[in-house]
PDB file of C-alpha atoms in Angstrom:
ATOM      1  CA  MET A  41      65.625  92.308 116.512  1.00 52.00           C
ATOM      2  CA  SER A  42      69.092  91.204 117.655  1.00 70.00           C
ATOM      3  CA  GLU A  43      72.217  93.233 116.991  1.00 80.00           C
ATOM      4  CA  PRO A  44      73.864  92.628 113.583  1.00 87.00           C
ATOM      5  CA  LEU A  45      76.641  90.065 113.537  1.00 91.00           C
ATOM      6  CA  ALA A  46      80.089  91.511 112.907  1.00 91.00           C
ATOM      7  CA  ALA A  47      81.774  89.999 109.846  1.00 93.00           C
ATOM      8  CA  THR A  48      85.375  90.290 108.698  1.00 94.00           C
ATOM      9  CA  VAL A  49      86.624  89.320 105.242  1.00 94.00           C
ATOM     10  CA  ILE A  50      90.175  87.949 105.036  1.00 94.00           C
ATOM     11  CA  GLY A  51      91.693  87.980 101.554  1.00 93.00           C
ATOM     12  CA  GLY A  52      95.000  87.695  99.784  1.00 92.00           C
ATOM     13  CA  TYR A  53      96.591  85.614  97.056  1.00 88.00           C
ATOM     14  CA  LEU A  54      97.475  81.943  97.461  1.00 82.00           C
ATOM     15  CA  GLY A  55     100.376  81.518  99.873  1.00 84.00           C
ATOM     16  CA  ALA A  56     100.063  84.925 101.550  1.00 88.00           C
ATOM     17  CA  GLY A  57      99.428  83.342 104.960  1.00 88.00           C
ATOM     18  CA  LYS A  58      95.631  83.321 105.390  1.00 88.00           C
ATOM     19  CA  THR A  59      95.577  79.827 106.892  1.00 84.00           C
ATOM     20  CA  THR A  60      98.212  80.702 109.491  1.00 87.00           C
ATOM     21  CA  LEU A  61      96.377  83.880 110.481  1.00 90.00           C
ATOM     22  CA  VAL A  62      93.002  82.158 110.848  1.00 91.00           C
ATOM     23  CA  ASN A  63      94.455  79.395 113.017  1.00 90.00           C
ATOM     24  CA  GLN A  64      96.077  82.056 115.211  1.00 90.00           C
ATOM     25  CA  LEU A  65      92.717  83.820 115.568  1.00 92.00           C
ATOM     26  CA  LEU A  66      91.135  80.545 116.690  1.00 92.00           C
ATOM     27  CA  ARG A  67      93.948  79.847 119.161  1.00 90.00           C
ATOM     28  CA  HIS A  68      93.440  83.236 120.816  1.00 89.00           C
ATOM     29  CA  ALA A  69      89.634  83.410 120.722  1.00 90.00           C
ATOM     30  CA  ASP A  70      89.535  83.494 124.563  1.00 87.00           C
ATOM     31  CA  GLY A  71      85.877  82.594 124.817  1.00 88.00           C
ATOM     32  CA  GLN A  72      84.748  84.535 121.745  1.00 91.00           C
ATOM     33  CA  ARG A  73      82.761  82.220 119.470  1.00 93.00           C
ATOM     34  CA  LEU A  74      84.293  82.631 116.027  1.00 95.00           C
ATOM     35  CA  ALA A  75      82.722  81.189 112.890  1.00 94.00           C
ATOM     36  CA  ILE A  76      84.997  80.618 109.884  1.00 94.00           C
ATOM     37  CA  LEU A  77      83.407  80.333 106.437  1.00 92.00           C
ATOM     38  CA  VAL A  78      85.507  78.914 103.599  1.00 88.00           C
ATOM     39  CA  ASN A  79      84.851  77.782 100.033  1.00 78.00           C
ATOM     40  CA  GLU A  80      85.848  74.257 100.995  1.00 68.00           C
ATOM     41  CA  PHE A  81      87.553  72.686 103.991  1.00 60.00           C
ATOM     42  CA  GLY A  82      90.588  71.734 101.954  1.00 63.00           C
ATOM     43  CA  ALA A  83      91.296  75.422 101.353  1.00 60.00           C
ATOM     44  CA  LEU A  84      91.701  76.094 105.088  1.00 64.00           C
ATOM     45  CA  PRO A  85      93.188  73.192 107.080  1.00 71.00           C
ATOM     46  CA  ILE A  86      92.371  73.765 110.740  1.00 82.00           C
ATOM     47  CA  ASP A  87      95.191  72.720 113.072  1.00 83.00           C
ATOM     48  CA  GLU A  88      94.386  69.209 114.320  1.00 82.00           C
ATOM     49  CA  ASP A  89      94.781  70.050 117.992  1.00 84.00           C
ATOM     50  CA  LEU A  90      91.965  72.641 117.700  1.00 88.00           C
ATOM     51  CA  ILE A  91      89.360  70.236 116.286  1.00 87.00           C
ATOM     52  CA  GLU A  92      86.795  68.641 118.609  1.00 85.00           C
ATOM     53  CA  ALA A  93      84.493  67.070 116.007  1.00 86.00           C
ATOM     54  CA  GLU A  94      84.199  66.978 112.227  1.00 81.00           C
ATOM     55  CA  ASN A  95      81.506  66.025 109.731  1.00 76.00           C
ATOM     56  CA  ASP A  96      80.751  66.718 106.080  1.00 64.00           C
ATOM     57  CA  GLU A  97      79.505  70.249 106.669  1.00 74.00           C
ATOM     58  CA  LEU A  98      81.010  71.593 109.878  1.00 85.00           C
ATOM     59  CA  ILE A  99      84.107  71.425 112.043  1.00 87.00           C
ATOM     60  CA  SER A 100      83.632  72.050 115.769  1.00 90.00           C
ATOM     61  CA  ILE A 101      86.639  73.762 117.306  1.00 90.00           C
ATOM     62  CA  ALA A 102      87.661  74.006 120.934  1.00 83.00           C
ATOM     63  CA  GLY A 103      86.179  76.992 122.756  1.00 85.00           C
ATOM     64  CA  GLY A 104      82.881  77.120 120.877  1.00 90.00           C
ATOM     65  CA  CYS A 105      84.296  78.126 117.489  1.00 92.00           C
ATOM     66  CA  ILE A 106      83.215  76.464 114.251  1.00 91.00           C
ATOM     67  CA  CYS A 107      84.297  76.239 110.622  1.00 90.00           C
ATOM     68  CA  CYS A 108      82.003  75.436 107.733  1.00 87.00           C
ATOM     69  CA  SER A 109      82.093  75.364 103.950  1.00 83.00           C
ATOM     70  CA  PHE A 110      79.829  77.639 101.915  1.00 82.00           C
ATOM     71  CA  GLY A 111      80.644  76.166  98.491  1.00 73.00           C
ATOM     72  CA  SER A 112      79.167  78.454  95.867  1.00 75.00           C
ATOM     73  CA  ASP A 113      76.422  79.992  98.059  1.00 84.00           C
ATOM     74  CA  LEU A 114      77.941  82.387 100.575  1.00 89.00           C
ATOM     75  CA  THR A 115      74.678  84.249 101.188  1.00 90.00           C
ATOM     76  CA  ALA A 116      72.816  81.108 102.242  1.00 90.00           C
ATOM     77  CA  ALA A 117      75.680  80.122 104.558  1.00 90.00           C
ATOM     78  CA  LEU A 118      75.658  83.567 106.180  1.00 93.00           C
ATOM     79  CA  ILE A 119      71.894  83.443 106.754  1.00 92.00           C
ATOM     80  CA  ASP A 120      72.180  79.949 108.266  1.00 91.00           C
ATOM     81  CA  MET A 121      75.026  81.098 110.504  1.00 91.00           C
ATOM     82  CA  ALA A 122      73.006  84.052 111.841  1.00 92.00           C
ATOM     83  CA  ALA A 123      70.159  81.660 112.692  1.00 91.00           C
ATOM     84  CA  ARG A 124      72.330  79.307 114.756  1.00 91.00           C
ATOM     85  CA  ASN A 125      71.670  78.988 118.475  1.00 90.00           C
ATOM     86  CA  PRO A 126      73.851  80.118 120.044  1.00 90.00           C
ATOM     87  CA  ARG A 127      74.942  82.593 117.418  1.00 92.00           C
ATOM     88  CA  PRO A 128      78.649  83.149 116.858  1.00 94.00           C
ATOM     89  CA  ASP A 129      80.140  86.373 118.195  1.00 93.00           C
ATOM     90  CA  HIS A 130      82.022  87.147 114.985  1.00 94.00           C
ATOM     91  CA  VAL A 131      81.988  85.673 111.486  1.00 95.00           C
ATOM     92  CA  ILE A 132      85.165  85.459 109.406  1.00 95.00           C
ATOM     93  CA  ILE A 133      84.980  84.809 105.661  1.00 94.00           C
ATOM     94  CA  GLU A 134      88.245  83.471 104.262  1.00 91.00           C
ATOM     95  CA  SER A 135      88.167  84.224 100.541  1.00 88.00           C
ATOM     96  CA  SER A 136      89.989  82.271  97.883  1.00 82.00           C
ATOM     97  CA  GLY A 137      93.269  83.517  96.452  1.00 83.00           C
ATOM     98  CA  VAL A 138      91.563  84.839  93.318  1.00 83.00           C
ATOM     99  CA  ALA A 139      88.470  86.357  94.966  1.00 86.00           C
ATOM    100  CA  MET A 140      87.770  90.085  95.237  1.00 89.00           C
ATOM    101  CA  PRO A 141      87.214  90.895  98.940  1.00 89.00           C
ATOM    102  CA  ALA A 142      85.136  93.993  98.127  1.00 89.00           C
ATOM    103  CA  ALA A 143      82.597  91.822  96.283  1.00 89.00           C
ATOM    104  CA  ILE A 144      82.248  89.620  99.364  1.00 90.00           C
ATOM    105  CA  GLY A 145      81.925  92.728 101.516  1.00 89.00           C
ATOM    106  CA  ALA A 146      79.143  93.976  99.237  1.00 88.00           C
ATOM    107  CA  SER A 147      77.275  90.680  99.692  1.00 88.00           C
ATOM    108  CA  ILE A 148      77.507  91.049 103.463  1.00 90.00           C
ATOM    109  CA  GLY A 149      76.176  94.612 103.181  1.00 84.00           C
ATOM    110  CA  LEU A 150      72.949  93.302 101.629  1.00 86.00           C
ATOM    111  CA  LEU A 151      72.058  91.244 104.712  1.00 90.00           C
ATOM    112  CA  ASN A 152      70.307  92.955 107.613  1.00 89.00           C
ATOM    113  CA  GLU A 153      71.660  90.333 110.000  1.00 91.00           C
ATOM    114  CA  TYR A 154      75.249  91.490 109.417  1.00 92.00           C
ATOM    115  CA  ALA A 155      77.545  94.491 109.713  1.00 89.00           C
ATOM    116  CA  LEU A 156      80.842  94.465 107.815  1.00 89.00           C
ATOM    117  CA  ALA A 157      83.647  95.097 110.322  1.00 88.00           C
ATOM    118  CA  SER A 158      86.483  95.353 107.816  1.00 89.00           C
ATOM    119  CA  ILE A 159      88.321  93.815 104.888  1.00 92.00           C
ATOM    120  CA  VAL A 160      91.717  92.426 105.873  1.00 93.00           C
ATOM    121  CA  VAL A 161      94.148  91.541 103.076  1.00 95.00           C
ATOM    122  CA  LEU A 162      97.426  89.688 103.588  1.00 94.00           C
ATOM    123  CA  ALA A 163     100.581  90.613 101.676  1.00 94.00           C
ATOM    124  CA  ASP A 164     103.643  88.354 101.702  1.00 91.00           C
ATOM    125  CA  CYS A 165     106.604  90.734 102.105  1.00 91.00           C
ATOM    126  CA  GLU A 166     108.815  88.377 100.135  1.00 90.00           C
ATOM    127  CA  THR A 167     106.633  88.022  97.027  1.00 91.00           C
ATOM    128  CA  VAL A 168     103.846  90.642  96.945  1.00 93.00           C
ATOM    129  CA  ARG A 169     105.575  92.978  94.480  1.00 93.00           C
ATOM    130  CA  GLN A 170     106.432  90.095  92.160  1.00 91.00           C
ATOM    131  CA  HIS A 171     102.801  88.994  92.240  1.00 90.00           C
ATOM    132  CA  ALA A 172     101.661  92.549  91.529  1.00 93.00           C
ATOM    133  CA  ALA A 173     103.924  92.717  88.468  1.00 93.00           C
ATOM    134  CA  ASP A 174     102.937  89.270  87.149  1.00 88.00           C
ATOM    135  CA  GLU A 175     101.188  89.253  83.767  1.00 88.00           C
ATOM    136  CA  TYR A 176      98.453  86.925  85.013  1.00 83.00           C
ATOM    137  CA  LEU A 177      98.273  87.586  88.773  1.00 85.00           C
ATOM    138  CA  GLY A 178      99.024  91.309  88.899  1.00 91.00           C
ATOM    139  CA  ASP A 179      95.556  92.732  88.385  1.00 91.00           C
ATOM    140  CA  THR A 180      93.996  90.429  90.983  1.00 91.00           C
ATOM    141  CA  THR A 181      96.724  91.131  93.542  1.00 93.00           C
ATOM    142  CA  LEU A 182      96.438  94.907  93.152  1.00 95.00           C
ATOM    143  CA  ARG A 183      92.635  94.876  93.318  1.00 93.00           C
ATOM    144  CA  GLN A 184      92.764  92.833  96.529  1.00 94.00           C
ATOM    145  CA  LEU A 185      95.149  95.358  98.082  1.00 95.00           C
ATOM    146  CA  HIS A 186      92.957  98.272  96.937  1.00 92.00           C
ATOM    147  CA  ASP A 187      89.983  96.642  98.713  1.00 89.00           C
ATOM    148  CA  ALA A 188      91.714  96.452 102.093  1.00 92.00           C
ATOM    149  CA  ASP A 189      90.925  98.429 105.228  1.00 89.00           C
ATOM    150  CA  LEU A 190      93.808  96.648 106.954  1.00 90.00           C
ATOM    151  CA  ILE A 191      96.863  95.139 105.228  1.00 92.00           C
ATOM    152  CA  VAL A 192      98.748  92.507 107.227  1.00 92.00           C
ATOM    153  CA  GLN A 193     102.313  92.156 105.993  1.00 91.00           C
ATOM    154  CA  THR A 194     103.297  88.522 106.491  1.00 90.00           C
ATOM    155  CA  LYS A 195     106.569  86.586 106.429  1.00 86.00           C
ATOM    156  CA  VAL A 196     108.507  89.649 107.512  1.00 85.00           C
ATOM    157  CA  ASP A 197     111.105  87.308 109.023  1.00 83.00           C
ATOM    158  CA  LEU A 198     112.077  86.129 105.525  1.00 85.00           C
ATOM    159  CA  VAL A 199     113.278  89.532 104.299  1.00 86.00           C
ATOM    160  CA  SER A 200     115.645  92.194 105.606  1.00 88.00           C
ATOM    161  CA  GLU A 201     114.407  95.192 107.583  1.00 85.00           C
ATOM    162  CA  SER A 202     115.208  97.488 104.662  1.00 88.00           C
ATOM    163  CA  ALA A 203     113.330  95.278 102.198  1.00 89.00           C
ATOM    164  CA  CYS A 204     110.363  95.163 104.567  1.00 87.00           C
ATOM    165  CA  ALA A 205     110.412  98.957 104.838  1.00 88.00           C
ATOM    166  CA  GLU A 206     110.421  99.249 101.037  1.00 92.00           C
ATOM    167  CA  VAL A 207     107.390  96.962 100.808  1.00 92.00           C
ATOM    168  CA  ASP A 208     105.633  99.046 103.446  1.00 90.00           C
ATOM    169  CA  LEU A 209     106.196 102.246 101.449  1.00 91.00           C
ATOM    170  CA  TRP A 210     105.027 100.528  98.283  1.00 94.00           C
ATOM    171  CA  LEU A 211     101.833  99.322 100.000  1.00 93.00           C
ATOM    172  CA  ALA A 212     101.200 102.852 101.293  1.00 90.00           C
ATOM    173  CA  ARG A 213     101.254 104.107  97.698  1.00 91.00           C
ATOM    174  CA  ILE A 214      98.998 101.288  96.479  1.00 92.00           C
ATOM    175  CA  ASN A 215      96.385 101.898  99.200  1.00 91.00           C
ATOM    176  CA  PRO A 216      96.993 105.044 101.270  1.00 87.00           C
ATOM    177  CA  ARG A 217      93.758 104.685 103.267  1.00 83.00           C
ATOM    178  CA  ALA A 218      94.518 101.214 104.683  1.00 87.00           C
ATOM    179  CA  ALA A 219      96.145 100.611 108.033  1.00 85.00           C
ATOM    180  CA  ARG A 220      99.235  98.385 107.816  1.00 87.00           C
ATOM    181  CA  VAL A 221     100.687  96.006 110.385  1.00 86.00           C
ATOM    182  CA  GLN A 222     103.445  93.405 110.226  1.00 84.00           C
ATOM    183  CA  ALA A 223     103.183  89.828 111.447  1.00 80.00           C
ATOM    184  CA  GLU A 224     105.446  86.851 111.999  1.00 70.00           C
ATOM    185  CA  GLN A 225     103.643  83.482 111.924  1.00 63.00           C
ATOM    186  CA  GLY A 226     100.295  85.274 111.802  1.00 60.00           C
ATOM    187  CA  SER A 227     100.864  86.780 115.269  1.00 77.00           C
ATOM    188  CA  VAL A 228      98.590  89.815 115.167  1.00 84.00           C
ATOM    189  CA  PRO A 229      96.306  90.400 118.187  1.00 84.00           C
ATOM    190  CA  ASN A 230      92.693  89.402 117.549  1.00 86.00           C
ATOM    191  CA  ALA A 231      91.601  92.891 118.607  1.00 84.00           C
ATOM    192  CA  VAL A 232      93.556  94.365 115.695  1.00 86.00           C
ATOM    193  CA  VAL A 233      92.229  91.950 113.072  1.00 89.00           C
ATOM    194  CA  LEU A 234      88.650  91.668 114.301  1.00 86.00           C
ATOM    195  CA  GLY A 235      88.024  94.574 116.632  1.00 65.00           C
ATOM    196  CA  GLN A 236      85.925  94.182 119.768  1.00 42.00           C
ATOM    197  CA  ARG A 237      82.299  93.112 120.011  1.00 33.00           C
ATOM    198  CA  GLU A 238      79.758  95.726 121.101  1.00 36.00           C
ATOM    199  CA  GLY A 239      79.368  95.666 124.857  1.00 33.00           C
ATOM    200  CA  ALA A 240      82.606  93.756 125.380  1.00 32.00           C
ATOM    201  CA  VAL A 241      85.401  94.967 127.621  1.00 29.00           C
ATOM    202  CA  LEU A 242      87.164  97.576 125.543  1.00 30.00           C
ATOM    203  CA  SER A 243      90.734  97.078 126.736  1.00 31.00           C
ATOM    204  CA  LEU A 244      93.098  94.859 124.772  1.00 32.00           C
ATOM    205  CA  PRO A 245      93.302  91.509 126.645  1.00 34.00           C
ATOM    206  CA  ALA A 246      96.724  90.833 128.125  1.00 31.00           C
ATOM    207  CA  ALA A 247      96.775  87.352 126.608  1.00 30.00           C
ATOM    208  CA  HIS A 248      96.684  88.986 123.176  1.00 35.00           C
ATOM    209  CA  ALA A 249      99.346  91.559 123.888  1.00 35.00           C
ATOM    210  CA  ASP A 250     102.143  91.759 121.360  1.00 46.00           C
ATOM    211  CA  ASP A 251     105.320  93.803 121.725  1.00 52.00           C
ATOM    212  CA  ALA A 252     104.565  95.441 118.374  1.00 58.00           C
ATOM    213  CA  PHE A 253     101.282  96.984 119.587  1.00 68.00           C
ATOM    214  CA  GLU A 254     100.054  99.283 122.299  1.00 77.00           C
ATOM    215  CA  SER A 255      96.557 100.222 123.361  1.00 78.00           C
ATOM    216  CA  ARG A 256      95.041 103.176 125.228  1.00 85.00           C
ATOM    217  CA  VAL A 257      91.568 103.447 126.696  1.00 87.00           C
ATOM    218  CA  PHE A 258      90.081 106.947 126.860  1.00 89.00           C
ATOM    219  CA  ALA A 259      87.064 107.913 128.936  1.00 88.00           C
ATOM    220  CA  VAL A 260      84.555 110.115 127.106  1.00 89.00           C
ATOM    221  CA  ASP A 261      82.470 111.567 129.926  1.00 87.00           C
ATOM    222  CA  ARG A 262      80.979 114.508 128.043  1.00 89.00           C
ATOM    223  CA  PRO A 263      78.689 114.713 124.994  1.00 91.00           C
ATOM    224  CA  VAL A 264      80.557 114.746 121.660  1.00 92.00           C
ATOM    225  CA  ASP A 265      79.894 114.758 117.934  1.00 93.00           C
ATOM    226  CA  PRO A 266      80.372 111.014 117.194  1.00 92.00           C
ATOM    227  CA  GLU A 267      80.960 111.397 113.451  1.00 93.00           C
ATOM    228  CA  LEU A 268      83.544 114.138 113.934  1.00 92.00           C
ATOM    229  CA  LEU A 269      85.382 112.114 116.582  1.00 92.00           C
ATOM    230  CA  ALA A 270      85.381 108.978 114.420  1.00 90.00           C
ATOM    231  CA  ARG A 271      86.720 110.943 111.445  1.00 89.00           C
ATOM    232  CA  GLN A 272      89.477 112.510 113.569  1.00 89.00           C
ATOM    233  CA  LEU A 273      90.577 109.102 114.851  1.00 88.00           C
ATOM    234  CA  ALA A 274      90.661 107.673 111.324  1.00 83.00           C
ATOM    235  CA  GLU A 275      92.560 110.580 109.798  1.00 80.00           C
ATOM    236  CA  GLY A 276      95.670 110.514 111.976  1.00 69.00           C
ATOM    237  CA  SER A 277      97.282 109.766 115.317  1.00 73.00           C
ATOM    238  CA  GLY A 278      98.699 106.425 114.131  1.00 77.00           C
ATOM    239  CA  VAL A 279      95.619 104.480 115.273  1.00 82.00           C
ATOM    240  CA  VAL A 280      95.188 101.110 113.520  1.00 78.00           C
ATOM    241  CA  ARG A 281      91.831 100.389 115.129  1.00 78.00           C
ATOM    242  CA  ALA A 282      89.520 102.265 117.454  1.00 84.00           C
ATOM    243  CA  LYS A 283      86.226 101.212 118.935  1.00 83.00           C
ATOM    244  CA  GLY A 284      83.986 102.362 121.741  1.00 86.00           C
ATOM    245  CA  PHE A 285      80.960 104.315 122.841  1.00 89.00           C
ATOM    246  CA  VAL A 286      80.142 108.005 123.272  1.00 92.00           C
ATOM    247  CA  SER A 287      77.078 110.029 124.169  1.00 93.00           C
ATOM    248  CA  THR A 288      75.483 113.032 122.446  1.00 93.00           C
ATOM    249  CA  ASP A 289      73.628 116.065 123.743  1.00 93.00           C
ATOM    250  CA  ASP A 290      70.276 114.327 123.245  1.00 92.00           C
ATOM    251  CA  GLY A 291      71.298 111.458 125.552  1.00 90.00           C
ATOM    252  CA  ARG A 292      71.752 108.851 122.841  1.00 92.00           C
ATOM    253  CA  ILE A 293      74.667 106.408 122.852  1.00 91.00           C
ATOM    254  CA  TRP A 294      76.729 105.965 119.691  1.00 91.00           C
ATOM    255  CA  LEU A 295      79.098 103.182 118.712  1.00 87.00           C
ATOM    256  CA  ILE A 296      82.289 104.418 117.003  1.00 88.00           C
ATOM    257  CA  GLN A 297      84.509 102.092 114.953  1.00 82.00           C
ATOM    258  CA  THR A 298      87.548 102.854 112.811  1.00 83.00           C
ATOM    259  CA  VAL A 299      89.942 100.692 110.840  1.00 75.00           C
ATOM    260  CA  GLY A 300      92.610 102.398 108.782  1.00 72.00           C
ATOM    261  CA  LYS A 301      91.014 105.440 107.177  1.00 74.00           C
ATOM    262  CA  ARG A 302      87.505 103.988 107.248  1.00 75.00           C
ATOM    263  CA  TRP A 303      85.146 104.947 110.066  1.00 83.00           C
ATOM    264  CA  ARG A 304      81.567 104.414 111.131  1.00 83.00           C
ATOM    265  CA  ALA A 305      79.344 105.908 113.831  1.00 88.00           C
ATOM    266  CA  THR A 306      75.963 104.316 114.603  1.00 87.00           C
ATOM    267  CA  VAL A 307      73.324 104.700 117.299  1.00 87.00           C
ATOM    268  CA  TYR A 308      73.605 101.974 119.933  1.00 83.00           C
ATOM    269  CA  THR A 309      70.896 100.643 122.245  1.00 81.00           C
ATOM    270  CA  GLY A 310      72.065  99.402 125.615  1.00 76.00           C
ATOM    271  CA  GLU A 311      73.882 100.400 128.777  1.00 79.00           C
ATOM    272  CA  VAL A 312      77.633 100.716 128.277  1.00 81.00           C
ATOM    273  CA  SER A 313      80.559 102.739 129.543  1.00 85.00           C
ATOM    274  CA  THR A 314      81.388 105.714 127.341  1.00 89.00           C
ATOM    275  CA  GLU A 315      85.008 105.102 126.465  1.00 89.00           C
ATOM    276  CA  ILE A 316      87.136 104.444 123.384  1.00 89.00           C
ATOM    277  CA  VAL A 317      89.970 101.946 122.973  1.00 85.00           C
ATOM    278  CA  CYS A 318      92.699 102.906 120.485  1.00 85.00           C
ATOM    279  CA  ILE A 319      95.185 100.315 119.200  1.00 80.00           C
ATOM    280  CA  GLY A 320      98.310 101.158 117.217  1.00 78.00           C
ATOM    281  CA  LEU A 321     101.866 100.122 116.517  1.00 71.00           C
ATOM    282  CA  ARG A 322     104.075 100.694 119.548  1.00 72.00           C
ATOM    283  CA  GLY A 323     105.958 103.967 119.266  1.00 73.00           C
ATOM    284  CA  LEU A 324     103.975 105.139 116.233  1.00 74.00           C
ATOM    285  CA  MET A 325     100.675 106.016 117.908  1.00 81.00           C
ATOM    286  CA  ASP A 326     100.551 109.766 118.585  1.00 85.00           C
ATOM    287  CA  ASN A 327      99.585 109.649 122.256  1.00 85.00           C
ATOM    288  CA  VAL A 328     100.020 113.405 122.689  1.00 86.00           C
ATOM    289  CA  SER A 329      97.430 114.146 119.992  1.00 87.00           C
ATOM    290  CA  LEU A 330      95.100 111.496 121.380  1.00 88.00           C
ATOM    291  CA  GLU A 331      95.337 112.918 124.881  1.00 87.00           C
ATOM    292  CA  LYS A 332      94.488 116.377 123.542  1.00 86.00           C
ATOM    293  CA  LEU A 333      91.558 114.914 121.596  1.00 87.00           C
ATOM    294  CA  PHE A 334      90.221 113.237 124.742  1.00 86.00           C
ATOM    295  CA  ASP A 335      91.401 115.938 127.194  1.00 78.00           C
ATOM    296  CA  GLY A 336      93.914 113.542 128.738  1.00 52.00           C
ATOM    297  CA  ARG A 337      91.319 111.075 130.027  1.00 55.00           C
ATOM    298  CA  GLY A 338      93.246 107.921 129.165  1.00 49.00           C
ATOM    299  CA  HIS A 339      95.104 105.011 130.656  1.00 47.00           C
TER     300      HIS A 339
END
């Protein structure tokens, strides 16, 4: 049986910036075959210069990426996507502005062909608190934010630094377990939003580098407790995402993944280098603590 497909859910209310983010992910796919699933094509206009071909059911995008509509049957679309040859490397589900991302994540969890990578929710720095206080939109907005493993604060260029900082503190109170990053024009590195595929090079590609982020790769050349290490990475050190491989005393290889405060450690079959990549906001990642955790084996 093939490895489960990684799937990321992108949510947020109408106008939060989901379309901009998804187009940025496609522009920086760098050979990774991304599949975008949307309720209907009209809800996610793909930039014209990315489109190679288009029909009633599927848009072919430069670089081997695709976009298709799932209508009212997400499960069937996911099963069909996993059966494609070649399979995509990562599936992204763009939810509607009123959808609950956790419900979509639960649907993914029922399919053996998939592994939920994370739930990413966008929050417009200019309007998110107004939406949260709205009589009709408030409950939906707050539930979406509660569902998030990663909150991307968008349109930060439209508010002052102090206002942006206030929104950040407010989001931390709404969902203390989620990692939070800020983005202008959807410019968040793909590695932060999607993480890395199993077996892929673990370092953050230079083409995706952003002045707001830094990454460190740590060699793990001794047996460790994978669940303890994953929990330690998720609990502190300013790490937004971490992913990599470690070995245990019995010789097994484990895949470790963290996003925000959520972590997962699973047995992995295959030959890989035992190392962990950690990605965080520049200047906020606690490199001293990380070096102690990994005995200084980083670069």
